């Protein structure tokens, strides 16, 4: 549809223009003459402008035409006077409880209160752990003497006690207490083992049975001075033999093999205590040239008591008196 020029005023937000626009459209529908249309539009425009100017004057606004562009904002005006205070509002709802404060420092202990009544006894609890051993209580009364028990095994031999004071002279009964200890033994085997007691199993004499032909050791029964000797035949090997007292060598003899039979010998005197042990042994590896002929007694070991410890036998005589 061709433009009639009325669209120029459609954007003006004014009731007056709405009425004018309604009249124009109505006039256009009635009048087909273009000249009459121009006249009517001119009259309507003048009426609208004059009416707008008067309206702005009454309202106190600055004059502004329809086609003008809005200017820049002016500076802000001075603040107005404070208005009268308003009426008090209604009381609001109570607020929520605040968070708990921090834990304060521990106060001093108060005075001890009065002791309350004892409550009913509770149930018996579970048995607790065993407590520490308490202090020893006072000794009780002696009980009735019990039946004598069976005899126990003999204890270990105690240390030798101190010598007692001299007693009164008594009657000598030493004749029945003369100590006797002597032995001579041979061997029936050759080349014994090294570093172990040589077992002389052929007993020629054994007073007191103090030599043991099973172990090859002499065990002292009476303390005193003893004499020991050995005469050993060697053949085919060298011989390194020694006399041992309680695990310690007292004599060592070395004889080299010269191709013929030879004899190695040694002797010594020593003091022995009861239960001391004496024996012969080979003290060097592969030097066990001890030779024995089953028909002869050519390798011998001997020992005997020269004299006993008188103090020991004086104590024995007192026991027998």
PDB file of C-alpha atoms in Angstrom:
ATOM      1  CA  UNK A   1       0.000   0.000   0.000  1.00  0.00           C
ATOM      2  CA  UNK A   2       1.530   3.429  -0.925  1.00  0.00           C
ATOM      3  CA  UNK A   3       2.596   5.679   1.976  1.00  0.00           C
ATOM      4  CA  UNK A   4       0.213   8.530   2.776  1.00  0.00           C
ATOM      5  CA  UNK A   5       2.630  10.434   5.040  1.00  0.00           C
ATOM      6  CA  UNK A   6       0.687   9.590   8.172  1.00  0.00           C
ATOM      7  CA  UNK A   7       3.331   7.064   9.304  1.00  0.00           C
ATOM      8  CA  UNK A   8       5.546  10.054  10.306  1.00  0.00           C
ATOM      9  CA  UNK A   9       3.415  10.640  13.385  1.00  0.00           C
ATOM     10  CA  UNK A  10       2.813   7.078  14.543  1.00  0.00           C
ATOM     11  CA  UNK A  11       5.733   7.109  16.974  1.00  0.00           C
ATOM     12  CA  UNK A  12       4.519  10.159  18.951  1.00  0.00           C
ATOM     13  CA  UNK A  13       3.113   8.933  22.278  1.00  0.00           C
ATOM     14  CA  UNK A  14       0.279  11.471  22.588  1.00  0.00           C
ATOM     15  CA  UNK A  15      -3.488  11.040  22.812  1.00  0.00           C
ATOM     16  CA  UNK A  16      -3.943  14.109  20.672  1.00  0.00           C
ATOM     17  CA  UNK A  17      -2.010  12.552  17.846  1.00  0.00           C
ATOM     18  CA  UNK A  18      -4.072   9.403  18.098  1.00  0.00           C
ATOM     19  CA  UNK A  19      -7.216  11.421  17.533  1.00  0.00           C
ATOM     20  CA  UNK A  20      -5.632  13.324  14.637  1.00  0.00           C
ATOM     21  CA  UNK A  21      -4.457  10.121  13.073  1.00  0.00           C
ATOM     22  CA  UNK A  22      -7.929   8.666  13.351  1.00  0.00           C
ATOM     23  CA  UNK A  23      -9.394  11.806  11.618  1.00  0.00           C
ATOM     24  CA  UNK A  24      -6.797  11.664   8.845  1.00  0.00           C
ATOM     25  CA  UNK A  25      -7.516   8.079   8.061  1.00  0.00           C
ATOM     26  CA  UNK A  26     -11.197   8.799   8.098  1.00  0.00           C
ATOM     27  CA  UNK A  27     -10.724  11.849   5.818  1.00  0.00           C
ATOM     28  CA  UNK A  28      -8.581   9.903   3.393  1.00  0.00           C
ATOM     29  CA  UNK A  29     -11.304   7.359   3.060  1.00  0.00           C
ATOM     30  CA  UNK A  30     -13.799  10.113   2.193  1.00  0.00           C
ATOM     31  CA  UNK A  31     -11.675  12.500   0.176  1.00  0.00           C
ATOM     32  CA  UNK A  32      -9.870  11.405  -2.914  1.00  0.00           C
ATOM     33  CA  UNK A  33      -8.605  14.791  -3.826  1.00  0.00           C
ATOM     34  CA  UNK A  34      -4.922  15.251  -3.052  1.00  0.00           C
ATOM     35  CA  UNK A  35      -5.113  19.000  -2.573  1.00  0.00           C
ATOM     36  CA  UNK A  36      -7.793  18.720   0.042  1.00  0.00           C
ATOM     37  CA  UNK A  37      -5.634  16.088   1.784  1.00  0.00           C
ATOM     38  CA  UNK A  38      -2.652  18.421   1.945  1.00  0.00           C
ATOM     39  CA  UNK A  39      -4.739  21.209   3.451  1.00  0.00           C
ATOM     40  CA  UNK A  40      -6.207  18.965   6.098  1.00  0.00           C
ATOM     41  CA  UNK A  41      -2.748  17.610   7.075  1.00  0.00           C
ATOM     42  CA  UNK A  42      -1.348  21.144   7.350  1.00  0.00           C
ATOM     43  CA  UNK A  43      -4.183  22.322   9.590  1.00  0.00           C
ATOM     44  CA  UNK A  44      -3.833  19.209  11.811  1.00  0.00           C
ATOM     45  CA  UNK A  45      -0.088  19.683  12.195  1.00  0.00           C
ATOM     46  CA  UNK A  46      -0.467  23.330  13.251  1.00  0.00           C
ATOM     47  CA  UNK A  47      -3.123  22.381  15.743  1.00  0.00           C
ATOM     48  CA  UNK A  48      -0.964  19.681  17.264  1.00  0.00           C
ATOM     49  CA  UNK A  49       2.143  21.891  17.618  1.00  0.00           C
ATOM     50  CA  UNK A  50       0.255  24.732  19.200  1.00  0.00           C
ATOM     51  CA  UNK A  51      -1.467  22.395  21.575  1.00  0.00           C
ATOM     52  CA  UNK A  52       1.855  20.819  22.631  1.00  0.00           C
ATOM     53  CA  UNK A  53       3.422  24.209  23.308  1.00  0.00           C
ATOM     54  CA  UNK A  54       0.539  25.266  25.496  1.00  0.00           C
ATOM     55  CA  UNK A  55       0.627  21.951  27.319  1.00  0.00           C
ATOM     56  CA  UNK A  56       4.324  22.266  28.114  1.00  0.00           C
ATOM     57  CA  UNK A  57       3.825  25.851  29.298  1.00  0.00           C
ATOM     58  CA  UNK A  58       1.147  24.861  31.788  1.00  0.00           C
ATOM     59  CA  UNK A  59       3.256  21.948  33.068  1.00  0.00           C
ATOM     60  CA  UNK A  60       6.350  24.098  33.558  1.00  0.00           C
ATOM     61  CA  UNK A  61       8.478  22.186  30.997  1.00  0.00           C
ATOM     62  CA  UNK A  62      10.876  23.852  28.632  1.00  0.00           C
ATOM     63  CA  UNK A  63       9.525  24.179  25.069  1.00  0.00           C
ATOM     64  CA  UNK A  64      10.453  21.192  22.898  1.00  0.00           C
ATOM     65  CA  UNK A  65       9.225  20.442  19.468  1.00  0.00           C
ATOM     66  CA  UNK A  66       8.235  17.079  18.203  1.00  0.00           C
ATOM     67  CA  UNK A  67      11.138  16.823  15.837  1.00  0.00           C
ATOM     68  CA  UNK A  68      13.807  18.026  18.299  1.00  0.00           C
ATOM     69  CA  UNK A  69      16.574  15.747  19.680  1.00  0.00           C
ATOM     70  CA  UNK A  70      16.915  15.443  23.513  1.00  0.00           C
ATOM     71  CA  UNK A  71      19.868  17.432  24.864  1.00  0.00           C
ATOM     72  CA  UNK A  72      22.614  16.352  27.331  1.00  0.00           C
ATOM     73  CA  UNK A  73      21.748  15.800  30.954  1.00  0.00           C
ATOM     74  CA  UNK A  74      22.212  18.835  33.124  1.00  0.00           C
ATOM     75  CA  UNK A  75      24.270  18.949  36.376  1.00  0.00           C
ATOM     76  CA  UNK A  76      22.667  17.392  39.449  1.00  0.00           C
ATOM     77  CA  UNK A  77      20.654  19.766  41.585  1.00  0.00           C
ATOM     78  CA  UNK A  78      21.286  20.614  45.250  1.00  0.00           C
ATOM     79  CA  UNK A  79      20.041  18.029  47.796  1.00  0.00           C
ATOM     80  CA  UNK A  80      16.672  18.863  49.225  1.00  0.00           C
ATOM     81  CA  UNK A  81      15.935  19.392  52.914  1.00  0.00           C
ATOM     82  CA  UNK A  82      15.462  16.352  55.117  1.00  0.00           C
ATOM     83  CA  UNK A  83      11.916  15.241  55.444  1.00  0.00           C
ATOM     84  CA  UNK A  84      10.185  14.721  58.777  1.00  0.00           C
ATOM     85  CA  UNK A  85      11.003  11.401  60.564  1.00  0.00           C
ATOM     86  CA  UNK A  86       8.702   8.561  59.717  1.00  0.00           C
ATOM     87  CA  UNK A  87       6.599   6.646  62.170  1.00  0.00           C
ATOM     88  CA  UNK A  88       8.132   3.753  64.081  1.00  0.00           C
ATOM     89  CA  UNK A  89       7.744   0.465  62.296  1.00  0.00           C
ATOM     90  CA  UNK A  90       6.469  -2.741  63.821  1.00  0.00           C
ATOM     91  CA  UNK A  91       8.717  -4.766  66.110  1.00  0.00           C
ATOM     92  CA  UNK A  92      10.455  -7.458  64.059  1.00  0.00           C
ATOM     93  CA  UNK A  93      10.619 -11.143  64.821  1.00  0.00           C
ATOM     94  CA  UNK A  94      13.312 -12.264  67.331  1.00  0.00           C
ATOM     95  CA  UNK A  95      16.605 -13.256  65.675  1.00  0.00           C
ATOM     96  CA  UNK A  96      18.199 -16.708  65.754  1.00  0.00           C
ATOM     97  CA  UNK A  97      20.405 -17.814  68.633  1.00  0.00           C
ATOM     98  CA  UNK A  98      24.100 -17.008  68.140  1.00  0.00           C
ATOM     99  CA  UNK A  99      26.876 -19.599  68.073  1.00  0.00           C
ATOM    100  CA  UNK A 100      28.269 -20.993  71.331  1.00  0.00           C
ATOM    101  CA  UNK A 101      31.249 -19.072  72.669  1.00  0.00           C
ATOM    102  CA  UNK A 102      34.684 -20.568  73.261  1.00  0.00           C
ATOM    103  CA  UNK A 103      35.294 -22.809  76.256  1.00  0.00           C
ATOM    104  CA  UNK A 104      36.413 -20.747  79.214  1.00  0.00           C
ATOM    105  CA  UNK A 105      39.345 -21.525  81.503  1.00  0.00           C
ATOM    106  CA  UNK A 106      38.897 -24.122  84.219  1.00  0.00           C
ATOM    107  CA  UNK A 107      37.775 -22.538  87.450  1.00  0.00           C
ATOM    108  CA  UNK A 108      39.077 -23.317  90.887  1.00  0.00           C
ATOM    109  CA  UNK A 109      37.780 -26.341  92.742  1.00  0.00           C
ATOM    110  CA  UNK A 110      34.831 -25.615  94.912  1.00  0.00           C
ATOM    111  CA  UNK A 111      34.409 -26.640  98.511  1.00  0.00           C
ATOM    112  CA  UNK A 112      33.717 -30.297  99.172  1.00  0.00           C
ATOM    113  CA  UNK A 113      30.020 -30.877  99.526  1.00  0.00           C
ATOM    114  CA  UNK A 114      28.298 -32.932 102.133  1.00  0.00           C
ATOM    115  CA  UNK A 115      28.533 -36.674 101.705  1.00  0.00           C
ATOM    116  CA  UNK A 116      25.380 -38.077 100.183  1.00  0.00           C
ATOM    117  CA  UNK A 117      23.568 -41.211 101.119  1.00  0.00           C
ATOM    118  CA  UNK A 118      25.006 -44.477  99.894  1.00  0.00           C
ATOM    119  CA  UNK A 119      23.252 -45.796  96.840  1.00  0.00           C
ATOM    120  CA  UNK A 120      22.148 -49.379  96.355  1.00  0.00           C
ATOM    121  CA  UNK A 121      24.886 -51.934  95.752  1.00  0.00           C
ATOM    122  CA  UNK A 122      25.551 -52.571  92.059  1.00  0.00           C
ATOM    123  CA  UNK A 123      26.004 -55.880  90.335  1.00  0.00           C
ATOM    124  CA  UNK A 124      29.251 -57.744  90.697  1.00  0.00           C
ATOM    125  CA  UNK A 125      31.577 -56.780  87.813  1.00  0.00           C
ATOM    126  CA  UNK A 126      33.895 -58.991  85.807  1.00  0.00           C
ATOM    127  CA  UNK A 127      37.098 -60.192  87.426  1.00  0.00           C
ATOM    128  CA  UNK A 128      39.907 -57.708  86.800  1.00  0.00           C
ATOM    129  CA  UNK A 129      43.584 -58.320  86.102  1.00  0.00           C
ATOM    130  CA  UNK A 130      45.780 -59.540  88.911  1.00  0.00           C
ATOM    131  CA  UNK A 131      47.247 -56.649  90.860  1.00  0.00           C
ATOM    132  CA  UNK A 132      50.808 -56.149  91.999  1.00  0.00           C
ATOM    133  CA  UNK A 133      52.158 -58.262  94.818  1.00  0.00           C
ATOM    134  CA  UNK A 134      51.612 -56.514  98.116  1.00  0.00           C
ATOM    135  CA  UNK A 135      54.047 -56.143 100.974  1.00  0.00           C
ATOM    136  CA  UNK A 136      54.850 -59.155 103.066  1.00  0.00           C
ATOM    137  CA  UNK A 137      52.534 -59.429 106.012  1.00  0.00           C
ATOM    138  CA  UNK A 138      53.540 -60.396 109.532  1.00  0.00           C
ATOM    139  CA  UNK A 139      54.625 -63.971 110.111  1.00  0.00           C
ATOM    140  CA  UNK A 140      51.870 -66.286 111.291  1.00  0.00           C
ATOM    141  CA  UNK A 141      52.015 -68.792 114.079  1.00  0.00           C
ATOM    142  CA  UNK A 142      54.175 -71.852 113.555  1.00  0.00           C
ATOM    143  CA  UNK A 143      52.184 -74.749 112.215  1.00  0.00           C
ATOM    144  CA  UNK A 144      52.283 -78.354 113.282  1.00  0.00           C
ATOM    145  CA  UNK A 145      55.488 -80.124 112.265  1.00  0.00           C
ATOM    146  CA  UNK A 146      54.847 -82.184 109.161  1.00  0.00           C
ATOM    147  CA  UNK A 147      55.930 -85.672 108.297  1.00  0.00           C
ATOM    148  CA  UNK A 148      59.583 -86.029 107.307  1.00  0.00           C
ATOM    149  CA  UNK A 149      59.866 -86.144 103.524  1.00  0.00           C
ATOM    150  CA  UNK A 150      61.976 -88.520 101.463  1.00  0.00           C
ATOM    151  CA  UNK A 151      65.721 -88.022 101.445  1.00  0.00           C
ATOM    152  CA  UNK A 152      66.850 -85.764  98.614  1.00  0.00           C
ATOM    153  CA  UNK A 153      69.794 -86.308  96.281  1.00  0.00           C
ATOM    154  CA  UNK A 154      73.270 -85.406  97.588  1.00  0.00           C
ATOM    155  CA  UNK A 155      74.271 -81.813  96.939  1.00  0.00           C
ATOM    156  CA  UNK A 156      77.401 -80.526  95.263  1.00  0.00           C
ATOM    157  CA  UNK A 157      80.646 -80.575  97.177  1.00  0.00           C
ATOM    158  CA  UNK A 158      81.124 -77.330  99.075  1.00  0.00           C
ATOM    159  CA  UNK A 159      84.248 -75.215  99.340  1.00  0.00           C
ATOM    160  CA  UNK A 160      86.925 -76.165 101.834  1.00  0.00           C
ATOM    161  CA  UNK A 161      86.325 -74.411 105.121  1.00  0.00           C
ATOM    162  CA  UNK A 162      88.861 -72.527 107.192  1.00  0.00           C
ATOM    163  CA  UNK A 163      91.181 -74.443 109.432  1.00  0.00           C
ATOM    164  CA  UNK A 164      89.914 -74.689 112.964  1.00  0.00           C
ATOM    165  CA  UNK A 165      91.743 -74.020 116.189  1.00  0.00           C
ATOM    166  CA  UNK A 166      94.200 -76.686 117.440  1.00  0.00           C
ATOM    167  CA  UNK A 167      92.541 -79.225 119.660  1.00  0.00           C
ATOM    168  CA  UNK A 168      93.726 -81.007 122.767  1.00  0.00           C
ATOM    169  CA  UNK A 169      96.404 -83.675 122.178  1.00  0.00           C
ATOM    170  CA  UNK A 170      94.774 -87.041 121.818  1.00  0.00           C
ATOM    171  CA  UNK A 171      95.776 -90.636 121.553  1.00  0.00           C
ATOM    172  CA  UNK A 172      97.418 -91.402 118.210  1.00  0.00           C
ATOM    173  CA  UNK A 173      95.448 -93.847 116.137  1.00  0.00           C
ATOM    174  CA  UNK A 174      97.226 -93.187 112.875  1.00  0.00           C
ATOM    175  CA  UNK A 175      98.251 -96.800 112.467  1.00  0.00           C
ATOM    176  CA  UNK A 176      94.868 -97.702 111.125  1.00  0.00           C
ATOM    177  CA  UNK A 177      94.830 -94.670 108.821  1.00  0.00           C
ATOM    178  CA  UNK A 178      98.055 -95.170 106.868  1.00  0.00           C
ATOM    179  CA  UNK A 179      97.238 -94.065 103.268  1.00  0.00           C
ATOM    180  CA  UNK A 180      98.272 -96.364 100.472  1.00  0.00           C
ATOM    181  CA  UNK A 181      98.127 -95.497  96.781  1.00  0.00           C
ATOM    182  CA  UNK A 182     100.303 -96.993  94.000  1.00  0.00           C
ATOM    183  CA  UNK A 183      99.870 -98.434  90.501  1.00  0.00           C
ATOM    184  CA  UNK A 184     101.786 -99.827  87.508  1.00  0.00           C
ATOM    185  CA  UNK A 185      99.930-100.552  84.260  1.00  0.00           C
ATOM    186  CA  UNK A 186     100.833-101.652  80.721  1.00  0.00           C
ATOM    187  CA  UNK A 187      99.135-101.496  77.323  1.00  0.00           C
ATOM    188  CA  UNK A 188      98.255-104.183  74.777  1.00  0.00           C
ATOM    189  CA  UNK A 189      97.606-102.002  71.687  1.00  0.00           C
ATOM    190  CA  UNK A 190      99.914 -99.842  69.576  1.00  0.00           C
ATOM    191  CA  UNK A 191      99.574 -96.384  68.056  1.00  0.00           C
ATOM    192  CA  UNK A 192      96.815 -94.858  70.226  1.00  0.00           C
ATOM    193  CA  UNK A 193      94.666 -91.846  69.255  1.00  0.00           C
ATOM    194  CA  UNK A 194      96.126 -88.335  69.597  1.00  0.00           C
ATOM    195  CA  UNK A 195      95.037 -85.729  72.173  1.00  0.00           C
ATOM    196  CA  UNK A 196      93.016 -88.096  74.359  1.00  0.00           C
ATOM    197  CA  UNK A 197      93.946 -90.197  77.438  1.00  0.00           C
ATOM    198  CA  UNK A 198      95.930 -93.327  76.549  1.00  0.00           C
ATOM    199  CA  UNK A 199      94.142 -96.304  78.072  1.00  0.00           C
ATOM    200  CA  UNK A 200      96.675 -98.636  79.737  1.00  0.00           C
ATOM    201  CA  UNK A 201      94.437-101.651  80.077  1.00  0.00           C
ATOM    202  CA  UNK A 202      96.959-104.187  81.438  1.00  0.00           C
ATOM    203  CA  UNK A 203      96.985-103.741  85.235  1.00  0.00           C
ATOM    204  CA  UNK A 204     100.168-104.987  86.924  1.00  0.00           C
ATOM    205  CA  UNK A 205      99.606-103.346  90.321  1.00  0.00           C
ATOM    206  CA  UNK A 206      96.810-101.086  91.614  1.00  0.00           C
ATOM    207  CA  UNK A 207      96.926-100.424  95.382  1.00  0.00           C
ATOM    208  CA  UNK A 208      93.707 -98.715  96.469  1.00  0.00           C
ATOM    209  CA  UNK A 209      92.187 -99.095  92.987  1.00  0.00           C
ATOM    210  CA  UNK A 210      92.858 -95.416  92.297  1.00  0.00           C
ATOM    211  CA  UNK A 211      93.821 -96.046  88.662  1.00  0.00           C
ATOM    212  CA  UNK A 212      90.875 -96.643  86.281  1.00  0.00           C
ATOM    213  CA  UNK A 213      91.822 -99.063  83.436  1.00  0.00           C
ATOM    214  CA  UNK A 214      88.668 -98.085  81.532  1.00  0.00           C
ATOM    215  CA  UNK A 215      89.384 -94.348  81.253  1.00  0.00           C
ATOM    216  CA  UNK A 216      93.212 -94.474  81.580  1.00  0.00           C
ATOM    217  CA  UNK A 217      93.157 -91.876  84.393  1.00  0.00           C
ATOM    218  CA  UNK A 218      94.573 -91.950  87.935  1.00  0.00           C
ATOM    219  CA  UNK A 219      92.226 -90.234  90.429  1.00  0.00           C
ATOM    220  CA  UNK A 220      93.770 -88.960  93.678  1.00  0.00           C
ATOM    221  CA  UNK A 221      92.154 -90.172  96.895  1.00  0.00           C
ATOM    222  CA  UNK A 222      94.624 -88.804  99.508  1.00  0.00           C
ATOM    223  CA  UNK A 223      96.215 -85.377  99.259  1.00  0.00           C
ATOM    224  CA  UNK A 224      99.994 -85.410  99.291  1.00  0.00           C
ATOM    225  CA  UNK A 225     103.187 -85.709  97.237  1.00  0.00           C
ATOM    226  CA  UNK A 226     103.111 -88.236  94.337  1.00  0.00           C
ATOM    227  CA  UNK A 227     105.722 -89.622  91.971  1.00  0.00           C
ATOM    228  CA  UNK A 228     104.829 -90.527  88.345  1.00  0.00           C
ATOM    229  CA  UNK A 229     106.916 -92.103  85.593  1.00  0.00           C
ATOM    230  CA  UNK A 230     106.519 -93.700  82.159  1.00  0.00           C
ATOM    231  CA  UNK A 231     108.679 -95.884  79.893  1.00  0.00           C
ATOM    232  CA  UNK A 232     107.302 -96.142  76.357  1.00  0.00           C
ATOM    233  CA  UNK A 233     108.631 -98.257  73.496  1.00  0.00           C
ATOM    234  CA  UNK A 234     108.331 -96.647  70.027  1.00  0.00           C
ATOM    235  CA  UNK A 235     108.678 -98.127  66.567  1.00  0.00           C
ATOM    236  CA  UNK A 236     107.985 -97.058  62.933  1.00  0.00           C
ATOM    237  CA  UNK A 237     106.872 -93.537  63.985  1.00  0.00           C
ATOM    238  CA  UNK A 238     108.015 -90.608  66.020  1.00  0.00           C
ATOM    239  CA  UNK A 239     106.607 -90.249  69.506  1.00  0.00           C
ATOM    240  CA  UNK A 240     105.326 -87.066  71.185  1.00  0.00           C
ATOM    241  CA  UNK A 241     103.902 -88.000  74.592  1.00  0.00           C
ATOM    242  CA  UNK A 242     103.110 -85.932  77.676  1.00  0.00           C
ATOM    243  CA  UNK A 243     102.000 -86.300  81.304  1.00  0.00           C
ATOM    244  CA  UNK A 244      98.745 -84.379  81.944  1.00  0.00           C
ATOM    245  CA  UNK A 245      97.482 -83.081  85.329  1.00  0.00           C
ATOM    246  CA  UNK A 246      93.855 -81.836  85.276  1.00  0.00           C
ATOM    247  CA  UNK A 247      94.136 -80.884  81.575  1.00  0.00           C
ATOM    248  CA  UNK A 248      97.561 -79.193  81.886  1.00  0.00           C
ATOM    249  CA  UNK A 249     100.776 -80.725  80.525  1.00  0.00           C
ATOM    250  CA  UNK A 250     103.397 -81.273  83.267  1.00  0.00           C
ATOM    251  CA  UNK A 251     105.922 -83.195  81.094  1.00  0.00           C
ATOM    252  CA  UNK A 252     106.378 -83.407  77.308  1.00  0.00           C
ATOM    253  CA  UNK A 253     108.734 -85.909  75.674  1.00  0.00           C
ATOM    254  CA  UNK A 254     109.587 -86.160  71.972  1.00  0.00           C
ATOM    255  CA  UNK A 255     111.591 -89.083  70.517  1.00  0.00           C
ATOM    256  CA  UNK A 256     112.404 -89.473  66.799  1.00  0.00           C
ATOM    257  CA  UNK A 257     112.152 -92.835  65.084  1.00  0.00           C
ATOM    258  CA  UNK A 258     115.625 -94.023  63.998  1.00  0.00           C
ATOM    259  CA  UNK A 259     114.481 -97.193  62.295  1.00  0.00           C
ATOM    260  CA  UNK A 260     114.949 -99.384  65.371  1.00  0.00           C
ATOM    261  CA  UNK A 261     112.979 -99.782  68.547  1.00  0.00           C
ATOM    262  CA  UNK A 262     113.587 -97.027  71.049  1.00  0.00           C
ATOM    263  CA  UNK A 263     112.379 -96.093  74.523  1.00  0.00           C
ATOM    264  CA  UNK A 264     110.990 -92.734  75.635  1.00  0.00           C
ATOM    265  CA  UNK A 265     110.802 -92.059  79.373  1.00  0.00           C
ATOM    266  CA  UNK A 266     109.924 -89.303  81.795  1.00  0.00           C
ATOM    267  CA  UNK A 267     109.154 -88.777  85.470  1.00  0.00           C
ATOM    268  CA  UNK A 268     108.075 -86.022  87.882  1.00  0.00           C
ATOM    269  CA  UNK A 269     106.929 -85.295  91.427  1.00  0.00           C
ATOM    270  CA  UNK A 270     103.800 -83.210  92.145  1.00  0.00           C
ATOM    271  CA  UNK A 271     101.298 -82.386  94.858  1.00  0.00           C
ATOM    272  CA  UNK A 272      97.753 -83.664  94.335  1.00  0.00           C
ATOM    273  CA  UNK A 273      94.477 -82.766  95.980  1.00  0.00           C
ATOM    274  CA  UNK A 274      91.596 -85.206  96.319  1.00  0.00           C
ATOM    275  CA  UNK A 275      89.789 -85.790  92.982  1.00  0.00           C
ATOM    276  CA  UNK A 276      92.763 -84.552  90.912  1.00  0.00           C
ATOM    277  CA  UNK A 277      93.342 -86.571  87.712  1.00  0.00           C
ATOM    278  CA  UNK A 278      96.597 -87.637  85.987  1.00  0.00           C
ATOM    279  CA  UNK A 279      97.014 -89.401  82.601  1.00  0.00           C
ATOM    280  CA  UNK A 280      99.245 -89.762  79.485  1.00  0.00           C
ATOM    281  CA  UNK A 281      98.353 -88.615  75.962  1.00  0.00           C
ATOM    282  CA  UNK A 282      99.843 -87.969  72.501  1.00  0.00           C
ATOM    283  CA  UNK A 283     100.131 -84.208  72.097  1.00  0.00           C
ATOM    284  CA  UNK A 284     101.122 -83.916  68.393  1.00  0.00           C
ATOM    285  CA  UNK A 285      99.322 -85.141  65.249  1.00  0.00           C
ATOM    286  CA  UNK A 286     100.729 -88.319  63.642  1.00  0.00           C
ATOM    287  CA  UNK A 287     103.422 -88.636  66.334  1.00  0.00           C
ATOM    288  CA  UNK A 288     101.893 -91.657  68.085  1.00  0.00           C
ATOM    289  CA  UNK A 289     104.694 -94.213  67.636  1.00  0.00           C
ATOM    290  CA  UNK A 290     103.869 -96.081  70.898  1.00  0.00           C
ATOM    291  CA  UNK A 291     104.515 -99.798  70.292  1.00  0.00           C
ATOM    292  CA  UNK A 292     103.289-102.716  72.372  1.00  0.00           C
ATOM    293  CA  UNK A 293     104.067-106.417  72.164  1.00  0.00           C
ATOM    294  CA  UNK A 294     101.187-108.518  73.565  1.00  0.00           C
ATOM    295  CA  UNK A 295     103.699-110.957  75.012  1.00  0.00           C
ATOM    296  CA  UNK A 296     105.767-108.298  76.782  1.00  0.00           C
ATOM    297  CA  UNK A 297     105.110-105.413  79.128  1.00  0.00           C
ATOM    298  CA  UNK A 298     107.372-102.977  77.342  1.00  0.00           C
ATOM    299  CA  UNK A 299     105.300 -99.727  77.633  1.00  0.00           C
ATOM    300  CA  UNK A 300     104.516 -98.888  81.260  1.00  0.00           C
ATOM    301  CA  UNK A 301     102.863 -96.088  83.266  1.00  0.00           C
ATOM    302  CA  UNK A 302     103.444 -95.948  87.070  1.00  0.00           C
ATOM    303  CA  UNK A 303     102.688 -93.733  90.058  1.00  0.00           C
ATOM    304  CA  UNK A 304     102.595 -93.851  93.856  1.00  0.00           C
ATOM    305  CA  UNK A 305     102.155 -91.703  96.974  1.00  0.00           C
ATOM    306  CA  UNK A 306     105.414 -90.573  98.566  1.00  0.00           C
ATOM    307  CA  UNK A 307     103.812 -89.125 101.699  1.00  0.00           C
ATOM    308  CA  UNK A 308     100.404 -87.776 102.546  1.00  0.00           C
ATOM    309  CA  UNK A 309      99.335 -84.336 103.783  1.00  0.00           C
ATOM    310  CA  UNK A 310      99.596 -84.642 107.592  1.00  0.00           C
ATOM    311  CA  UNK A 311      97.078 -81.875 108.238  1.00  0.00           C
ATOM    312  CA  UNK A 312      94.476 -83.774 106.247  1.00  0.00           C
ATOM    313  CA  UNK A 313      95.048 -86.989 108.182  1.00  0.00           C
ATOM    314  CA  UNK A 314      95.130 -85.248 111.551  1.00  0.00           C
ATOM    315  CA  UNK A 315      91.612 -84.044 110.789  1.00  0.00           C
ATOM    316  CA  UNK A 316      90.640 -87.612 109.873  1.00  0.00           C
ATOM    317  CA  UNK A 317      92.065 -88.993 113.118  1.00  0.00           C
ATOM    318  CA  UNK A 318      89.921 -86.529 115.089  1.00  0.00           C
ATOM    319  CA  UNK A 319      86.862 -87.798 113.258  1.00  0.00           C
ATOM    320  CA  UNK A 320      87.717 -91.376 114.130  1.00  0.00           C
ATOM    321  CA  UNK A 321      88.499 -90.636 117.827  1.00  0.00           C
TER     322      UNK A 321
END
